[in-house]
Amino acid sequence: MRAGEIDSSSTSKTTSISAHYTNVSIFSEACENAHTLEKFDVYKSTGQIKTEEIKTADGVKKRVIAADKEFVESLYHTTLRLNFTDGEKLFGLGQAEEGVWNLRETTQYLHQANKKIAIPFLISSNGYGLLFTTQSPAIFCDSKAYGSYFYTNADYFLDYFFIAPDSFTQIIARMRSLTGKATMPPKYALGYIQSQKRYESQEEILATAAEFKKRNIPLSLIVLDWLSWEDGMWGQKSFDKSRFPDVPAMVEKLHKDNVHFMISIWPTMAEQSENYKEMKEKGTLLTGVNICNAFEPAARQLYWTQAKRGLADYGVESWWCDSSEPVTPEWNHYEKQTPEKTYNEYLQVTSDIMPPQKANAYGLYHARGMFEGQKKDFPDRRMLILTRSGYPGSQQYGIALWSGDTSAKWSVLKNQVVQACQFGLTGIPYWTVDIGAFFVKRGAPWYWDGDYPDASENQAYKKLYIRWFQFGAFLPMFRAHGTDCRREPWAFCDKTNIYYDILVKFIRLRYELMPYIYSVAARVWKDDESFIRPLFMEFSDNACFDICSQYMFGPSIMVCPVTNAMYFNKEGQELTNIEKTIDVYLPNDCSWYDWWTGKKYDGGQWIKADAPLEKIPIFVKEGSIIPVERDGKLIPLRFTDKQGNCEPFELYEDNGDGNDYLDGNYTITKLK
């Protein structure tokens, strides 16, 4: 709807989908005042701008505290009022840390934050999706007091897409037809990724990779977190030569061992850095602050030029675009703020430096600049960007998102599984976590809130780490990262080596499943499928709408993470009389095989699944073929149905990198 000054419309729209239902309304706008648009004026900071510096977890940032204002344009606050049916369930809207599954009777504040990824896309249990085209911060509300509505803070008009094809899978496909296809990641992105805060030198990186080789532990990618630059030059896209004297030689040595290299870069730059001075001179910073203005093409081009000149030309081949929601005001407080206060503070801070109608989409434009730059200068290299913020459309720029700087608690791990299910509904297929949580100990600020002061020396934390690791092994990206303790597998060795052995077991399982995983990645690209699939996306069993503790990893493997302590509490006291099982639901559309034992179960029932420390429950849908690689040989594992049959599996193979797959340079072998 194009806006007038204020437009309140009482016309409602009701849609019936005969392919699903007969004479049943599945979606309706409100009967009265369905659309409201309220005009307001937008001003930008100009002239004399007074700022202050704030030390944050993402470096020293500037904040505008006073400025002259100049009129820019008029925009609109928009409100769409909706009617939902009795019993209807709603899912999506990206990643929120609270672990809410069904969004009915909740209020959700959609803004970007360290542990929050706002995606304005809802999916209903009635079989439709709502994709809002806004790039503005927004509010979704469904309450008895205020009704049901979707509010955007700043837009030119009220606009959304109603998507109702024949299946939930097709809702995701239609969303991508509107916002862009997902790219195919390089194959190494799907292996094991070793990271931590932080590797301090070239020597340490090479020694770590060499230790993996010595121990015969597969490794695909090693990550250099912050401070690759010279001391005091935060955000400078270059290497401190005293610690990284010969990066090309380092990368060449890693490649000889089939290990790739990723580095973190930041849109915030210290004022004494050459990158900042160059951007300041060319006018490519956000107003009044030390952050690249990724909304502007010239700024994106310069940002890439700096990354190429100082990093890519030395061998850097993949990117960790950290802090891609460049303002996180909630982290400037020692006490955690309420959701509505955090939302309002985000509006205030972003309105001082960026267009309010784009304030949720900085990460989208940031990734676009990196993607377009690499495509021009390194056309034969697939893009891989790990980043903390994205938006609909980000999937076309080679990104994987992660859930931010979490704290080591069982409750957080439980919520991470819900986040995985929610994010599987965004249309952005690649998502991961900091295995073991970023913060393990407890610090002064609210966000530094781990339960384990002695970190990896604590038996209780080691067990939590194992469960997080098992969960991470069945995410699109499998990555260990965090602070407070080392994260290499041997950091968890003890007299029995039970923890080390389990970690290595799951790394090797990941590579054993690589033919399946890489083929699923191809289906994500070719056929607009998903990696993480909440159960209701795949099965007609109505019970699946209420389950967010399990998910499908691709079309055939159901993963059931363990999210409760079974052995020790956080104080290290041993727990007694705790069954080493978890409750697992088997959808009634088919029978199921236990991955570990081969035992077959009928669907349509809850079972007590064995869950000792060395395994998590994994089940395979009957009628599936799972291709695995063992001792260099491809083996198709068959999980037959009642008639002894399996659906054919399309095994995808290409050279693992490069973009010639877009020209059809790949092979698909049908396994029967």
CSV table of C-alpha atoms in Angstrom, one decimal, residues 245-540:
chain,number,residue,atom,x,y,z
A,245,PRO,CA,55.8,-12.3,9.0
A,246,ASP,CA,54.9,-14.4,5.9
A,247,VAL,CA,51.2,-15.0,5.5
A,248,PRO,CA,51.4,-16.4,1.9
A,249,ALA,CA,53.8,-19.0,3.2
A,250,MET,CA,51.5,-19.8,6.1
A,251,VAL,CA,48.5,-20.2,3.8
A,252,GLU,CA,50.5,-22.4,1.4
A,253,LYS,CA,51.6,-24.6,4.3
A,254,LEU,CA,48.0,-24.9,5.5
A,255,HIS,CA,46.8,-25.8,2.0
A,256,LYS,CA,49.4,-28.6,1.7
A,257,ASP,CA,47.6,-30.2,4.7
A,258,ASN,CA,44.1,-29.4,3.2
A,259,VAL,CA,43.4,-26.7,5.7
A,260,HIS,CA,42.0,-23.4,4.7
A,261,PHE,CA,42.2,-20.0,6.4
A,262,MET,CA,39.6,-17.4,7.6
A,263,ILE,CA,40.2,-14.0,9.2
A,264,SER,CA,37.8,-11.7,11.1
A,265,ILE,CA,37.3,-8.1,9.8
A,266,TRP,CA,35.3,-5.3,11.3
A,267,PRO,CA,33.3,-2.3,10.0
A,268,THR,CA,34.5,-0.3,13.0
A,269,MET,CA,38.0,1.2,12.6
A,270,ALA,CA,40.3,3.0,15.1
A,271,GLU,CA,40.8,6.7,14.0
A,272,GLN,CA,44.6,6.3,14.0
A,273,SER,CA,44.4,3.4,11.4
A,274,GLU,CA,45.1,4.0,7.7
A,275,ASN,CA,41.8,2.3,6.8
A,276,TYR,CA,39.9,4.9,8.8
A,277,LYS,CA,41.8,7.8,7.4
A,278,GLU,CA,41.2,6.7,3.9
A,279,MET,CA,37.5,6.3,4.5
A,280,LYS,CA,37.3,9.6,6.3
A,281,GLU,CA,39.0,11.3,3.4
A,282,LYS,CA,36.6,9.8,0.8
A,283,GLY,CA,33.5,10.4,2.9
A,284,THR,CA,32.5,6.7,3.2
A,285,LEU,CA,31.8,6.6,6.9
A,286,LEU,CA,28.5,6.7,8.6
A,287,THR,CA,27.6,10.2,9.9
A,288,GLY,CA,29.8,11.2,12.9
A,289,VAL,CA,31.2,7.8,13.7
A,290,ASN,CA,34.1,5.4,12.8
A,291,ILE,CA,31.9,2.8,11.0
A,292,CYS,CA,32.0,2.1,7.2
A,293,ASN,CA,28.8,3.3,5.5
A,294,ALA,CA,27.9,-0.1,3.9
A,295,PHE,CA,24.6,1.3,2.6
A,296,GLU,CA,26.6,3.3,-0.1
A,297,PRO,CA,28.2,1.5,-3.1
A,298,ALA,CA,31.4,3.6,-2.9
A,299,ALA,CA,31.9,2.7,0.7
A,300,ARG,CA,31.4,-1.0,0.0
A,301,GLN,CA,33.9,-0.8,-2.9
A,302,LEU,CA,36.5,0.9,-0.7
A,303,TYR,CA,36.0,-1.5,2.1
A,304,TRP,CA,36.6,-4.5,-0.2
A,305,THR,CA,39.6,-2.7,-1.8
A,306,GLN,CA,41.1,-2.4,1.7
A,307,ALA,CA,40.4,-6.1,2.5
A,308,LYS,CA,41.9,-7.2,-0.8
A,309,ARG,CA,45.0,-5.0,-0.5
A,310,GLY,CA,45.8,-6.0,3.1
A,311,LEU,CA,44.4,-9.5,3.4
A,312,ALA,CA,43.1,-11.3,0.2
A,313,ASP,CA,46.3,-10.5,-1.8
A,314,TYR,CA,48.2,-12.3,1.0
A,315,GLY,CA,46.1,-15.5,0.7
A,316,VAL,CA,43.1,-14.9,2.9
A,317,GLU,CA,40.3,-16.8,1.2
A,318,SER,CA,37.3,-16.6,3.5
A,319,TRP,CA,35.9,-14.0,5.8
A,320,TRP,CA,34.5,-13.6,9.3
A,321,CYS,CA,32.6,-10.3,9.1
A,322,ASP,CA,32.2,-9.7,12.8
A,323,SER,CA,30.0,-7.0,14.3
A,324,SER,CA,27.9,-6.7,11.1
A,325,GLU,CA,25.2,-5.2,13.3
A,326,PRO,CA,27.6,-2.3,14.0
A,327,VAL,CA,25.7,-0.8,16.9
A,328,THR,CA,24.8,-3.0,19.9
A,329,PRO,CA,23.7,-0.5,22.6
A,330,GLU,CA,22.4,-3.3,24.9
A,331,TRP,CA,26.1,-4.2,25.5
A,332,ASN,CA,26.9,-0.8,26.9
A,333,HIS,CA,24.9,-1.6,30.0
A,334,TYR,CA,26.1,-3.7,33.0
A,335,GLU,CA,22.6,-4.8,33.7
A,336,LYS,CA,20.4,-6.4,31.0
A,337,GLN,CA,17.7,-4.1,29.8
A,338,THR,CA,14.1,-5.0,29.1
A,339,PRO,CA,13.3,-5.9,25.4
A,340,GLU,CA,11.2,-2.8,24.8
A,341,LYS,CA,14.0,-0.5,26.3
A,342,THR,CA,16.6,-2.2,24.1
A,343,TYR,CA,14.4,-1.8,21.1
A,344,ASN,CA,13.9,1.9,21.7
A,345,GLU,CA,17.6,2.5,22.4
A,346,TYR,CA,18.4,0.8,19.1
A,347,LEU,CA,16.0,3.1,17.3
A,348,GLN,CA,17.7,6.1,18.9
A,349,VAL,CA,21.3,5.1,18.2
A,350,THR,CA,20.7,4.0,14.6
A,351,SER,CA,18.6,7.1,13.7
A,352,ASP,CA,21.6,9.3,14.5
A,353,ILE,CA,23.9,7.6,12.0
A,354,MET,CA,21.9,5.6,9.4
A,355,PRO,CA,18.7,5.8,7.3
A,356,PRO,CA,15.9,4.6,9.6
A,357,GLN,CA,14.2,2.7,6.8
A,358,LYS,CA,17.4,0.5,6.4
A,359,ALA,CA,18.5,0.2,10.1
A,360,ASN,CA,17.9,-3.6,10.3
A,361,ALA,CA,19.7,-4.4,7.0
A,362,TYR,CA,23.3,-3.2,7.5
A,363,GLY,CA,24.6,-6.8,7.5
A,364,LEU,CA,22.9,-7.4,4.2
A,365,TYR,CA,24.7,-4.5,2.5
A,366,HIS,CA,28.0,-5.3,4.2
A,367,ALA,CA,28.0,-8.9,2.9
A,368,ARG,CA,26.9,-7.6,-0.6
A,369,GLY,CA,30.0,-5.5,-0.8
A,370,MET,CA,32.4,-8.3,0.1
A,371,PHE,CA,30.6,-10.7,-2.3
A,372,GLU,CA,30.7,-8.3,-5.2
A,373,GLY,CA,34.3,-7.4,-4.6
A,374,GLN,CA,35.5,-10.9,-4.4
A,375,LYS,CA,33.4,-11.9,-7.4
A,376,LYS,CA,35.2,-9.2,-9.5
A,377,ASP,CA,38.8,-9.8,-8.3
A,378,PHE,CA,38.7,-13.5,-7.5
A,379,PRO,CA,36.0,-14.9,-9.9
A,380,ASP,CA,37.1,-18.5,-9.5
A,381,ARG,CA,36.7,-18.5,-5.7
A,382,ARG,CA,33.5,-19.4,-3.9
A,383,MET,CA,32.5,-16.9,-1.2
A,384,LEU,CA,32.4,-17.9,2.4
A,385,ILE,CA,31.4,-15.2,4.9
A,386,LEU,CA,30.7,-16.0,8.6
A,387,THR,CA,28.8,-13.1,10.0
A,388,ARG,CA,26.6,-12.1,13.0
A,389,SER,CA,23.8,-10.3,11.3
A,390,GLY,CA,21.8,-10.9,8.1
A,391,TYR,CA,18.5,-10.2,6.4
A,392,PRO,CA,16.3,-11.7,3.7
A,393,GLY,CA,18.5,-11.8,0.6
A,394,SER,CA,21.8,-12.4,2.5
A,395,GLN,CA,21.7,-16.0,1.4
A,396,GLN,CA,22.8,-14.9,-2.2
A,397,TYR,CA,26.1,-13.5,-0.8
A,398,GLY,CA,27.7,-16.7,0.5
A,399,ILE,CA,27.0,-16.1,4.2
A,400,ALA,CA,26.7,-18.3,7.2
A,401,LEU,CA,25.2,-16.7,10.3
A,402,TRP,CA,26.0,-17.5,13.9
A,403,SER,CA,24.1,-17.0,17.1
A,404,GLY,CA,26.4,-14.5,18.8
A,405,ASP,CA,28.4,-14.4,22.0
A,406,THR,CA,26.5,-16.8,24.2
A,407,SER,CA,27.2,-18.0,27.8
A,408,ALA,CA,27.9,-21.5,29.0
A,409,LYS,CA,24.6,-22.7,30.6
A,410,TRP,CA,22.4,-25.7,30.0
A,411,SER,CA,19.4,-23.3,29.5
A,412,VAL,CA,21.3,-21.5,26.8
A,413,LEU,CA,22.1,-24.7,25.0
A,414,LYS,CA,18.4,-25.7,25.2
A,415,ASN,CA,17.4,-22.3,23.7
A,416,GLN,CA,20.0,-22.8,20.9
A,417,VAL,CA,18.2,-25.8,19.7
A,418,VAL,CA,15.0,-23.8,19.5
A,419,GLN,CA,16.9,-21.0,17.7
A,420,ALA,CA,18.1,-23.6,15.2
A,421,CYS,CA,14.6,-24.6,14.4
A,422,GLN,CA,13.4,-21.0,14.1
A,423,PHE,CA,16.3,-20.0,11.9
A,424,GLY,CA,15.6,-23.0,9.7
A,425,LEU,CA,12.4,-21.2,8.7
A,426,THR,CA,14.1,-17.9,7.6
A,427,GLY,CA,15.1,-19.0,4.1
A,428,ILE,CA,18.8,-18.3,5.0
A,429,PRO,CA,20.2,-21.9,5.2
A,430,TYR,CA,23.6,-21.6,6.8
A,431,TRP,CA,23.6,-21.0,10.6
A,432,THR,CA,25.9,-22.1,13.5
A,433,VAL,CA,26.9,-21.5,17.1
A,434,ASP,CA,29.9,-21.0,19.3
A,435,ILE,CA,30.3,-24.6,20.4
A,436,GLY,CA,30.6,-24.6,24.2
A,437,ALA,CA,29.4,-21.0,24.3
A,438,PHE,CA,31.6,-17.9,23.9
A,439,PHE,CA,31.7,-17.0,27.6
A,440,VAL,CA,32.4,-19.8,30.0
A,441,LYS,CA,33.1,-17.9,33.2
A,442,ARG,CA,31.2,-15.0,34.8
A,443,GLY,CA,32.3,-11.4,34.4
A,444,ALA,CA,31.0,-8.0,35.5
A,445,PRO,CA,28.7,-7.2,32.5
A,446,TRP,CA,25.4,-9.0,32.2
A,447,TYR,CA,26.3,-10.8,29.0
A,448,TRP,CA,29.5,-12.4,30.4
A,449,ASP,CA,27.5,-14.9,32.3
A,450,GLY,CA,28.9,-18.4,32.1
A,451,ASP,CA,28.4,-20.9,34.9
A,452,TYR,CA,31.9,-22.4,35.1
A,453,PRO,CA,34.6,-20.2,36.8
A,454,ASP,CA,37.3,-22.9,36.3
A,455,ALA,CA,36.2,-23.5,32.6
A,456,SER,CA,37.7,-26.6,31.0
A,457,GLU,CA,39.2,-27.8,34.3
A,458,ASN,CA,35.6,-28.4,35.4
A,459,GLN,CA,34.1,-31.9,34.8
A,460,ALA,CA,30.6,-30.3,34.6
A,461,TYR,CA,31.7,-27.9,31.8
A,462,LYS,CA,33.4,-30.6,29.9
A,463,LYS,CA,30.1,-32.5,29.8
A,464,LEU,CA,28.2,-29.5,28.7
A,465,TYR,CA,30.9,-28.9,26.0
A,466,ILE,CA,30.4,-32.4,24.7
A,467,ARG,CA,26.7,-32.0,24.3
A,468,TRP,CA,27.2,-28.6,22.6
A,469,PHE,CA,29.7,-30.2,20.3
A,470,GLN,CA,27.4,-33.1,19.4
A,471,PHE,CA,24.7,-30.6,18.5
A,472,GLY,CA,27.2,-28.5,16.5
A,473,ALA,CA,28.2,-31.6,14.5
A,474,PHE,CA,24.7,-31.6,13.0
A,475,LEU,CA,24.5,-27.9,12.0
A,476,PRO,CA,25.3,-26.6,8.5
A,477,MET,CA,28.6,-25.2,9.8
A,478,PHE,CA,30.5,-27.2,12.5
A,479,ARG,CA,32.7,-24.7,14.5
A,480,ALA,CA,34.3,-24.5,17.9
A,481,HIS,CA,34.9,-21.0,19.2
A,482,GLY,CA,35.0,-19.0,22.4
A,483,THR,CA,37.0,-17.4,25.2
A,484,ASP,CA,38.0,-18.3,28.7
A,485,CYS,CA,39.6,-21.6,27.7
A,486,ARG,CA,41.3,-23.3,24.7
A,487,ARG,CA,38.9,-25.1,22.3
A,488,GLU,CA,41.1,-27.6,20.5
A,489,PRO,CA,40.0,-31.3,21.2
A,490,TRP,CA,43.2,-32.0,23.2
A,491,ALA,CA,42.4,-29.2,25.6
A,492,PHE,CA,39.8,-31.6,27.0
A,493,CYS,CA,42.2,-34.4,27.7
A,494,ASP,CA,42.4,-36.0,31.1
A,495,LYS,CA,43.5,-39.3,32.6
A,496,THR,CA,40.8,-41.2,30.8
A,497,ASN,CA,40.6,-39.1,27.6
A,498,ILE,CA,36.9,-39.9,27.4
A,499,TYR,CA,36.1,-36.3,26.5
A,500,TYR,CA,38.8,-36.1,23.9
A,501,ASP,CA,37.8,-39.4,22.4
A,502,ILE,CA,34.2,-38.3,22.0
A,503,LEU,CA,35.1,-35.0,20.4
A,504,VAL,CA,37.3,-36.8,17.9
A,505,LYS,CA,34.6,-39.4,17.3
A,506,PHE,CA,32.1,-36.7,16.2
A,507,ILE,CA,34.6,-34.8,14.1
A,508,ARG,CA,35.3,-38.1,12.2
A,509,LEU,CA,31.5,-38.8,12.0
A,510,ARG,CA,31.1,-35.4,10.3
A,511,TYR,CA,33.6,-36.3,7.6
A,512,GLU,CA,32.1,-39.8,7.2
A,513,LEU,CA,28.7,-38.0,6.5
A,514,MET,CA,30.3,-35.5,4.1
A,515,PRO,CA,28.9,-37.1,0.9
A,516,TYR,CA,25.4,-36.7,2.4
A,517,ILE,CA,26.1,-33.2,3.8
A,518,TYR,CA,27.6,-31.9,0.5
A,519,SER,CA,24.7,-33.3,-1.5
A,520,VAL,CA,22.2,-31.6,0.9
A,521,ALA,CA,24.1,-28.3,0.3
A,522,ALA,CA,23.6,-28.9,-3.5
A,523,ARG,CA,19.9,-29.3,-2.9
A,524,VAL,CA,19.8,-26.1,-0.9
A,525,TRP,CA,21.3,-24.3,-3.9
A,526,LYS,CA,19.6,-26.1,-6.8
A,527,ASP,CA,16.2,-26.9,-5.3
A,528,ASP,CA,15.8,-24.2,-2.7
A,529,GLU,CA,15.7,-26.8,0.2
A,530,SER,CA,16.9,-26.3,3.7
A,531,PHE,CA,19.5,-27.8,6.0
A,532,ILE,CA,17.8,-27.4,9.3
A,533,ARG,CA,14.1,-28.5,9.0
A,534,PRO,CA,11.7,-28.3,11.9
A,535,LEU,CA,9.7,-31.5,11.9
A,536,PHE,CA,6.4,-29.9,10.8
A,537,MET,CA,8.1,-28.9,7.5
A,538,GLU,CA,8.7,-32.6,6.6
A,539,PHE,CA,5.8,-34.5,8.1
A,540,SER,CA,2.0,-34.3,8.2
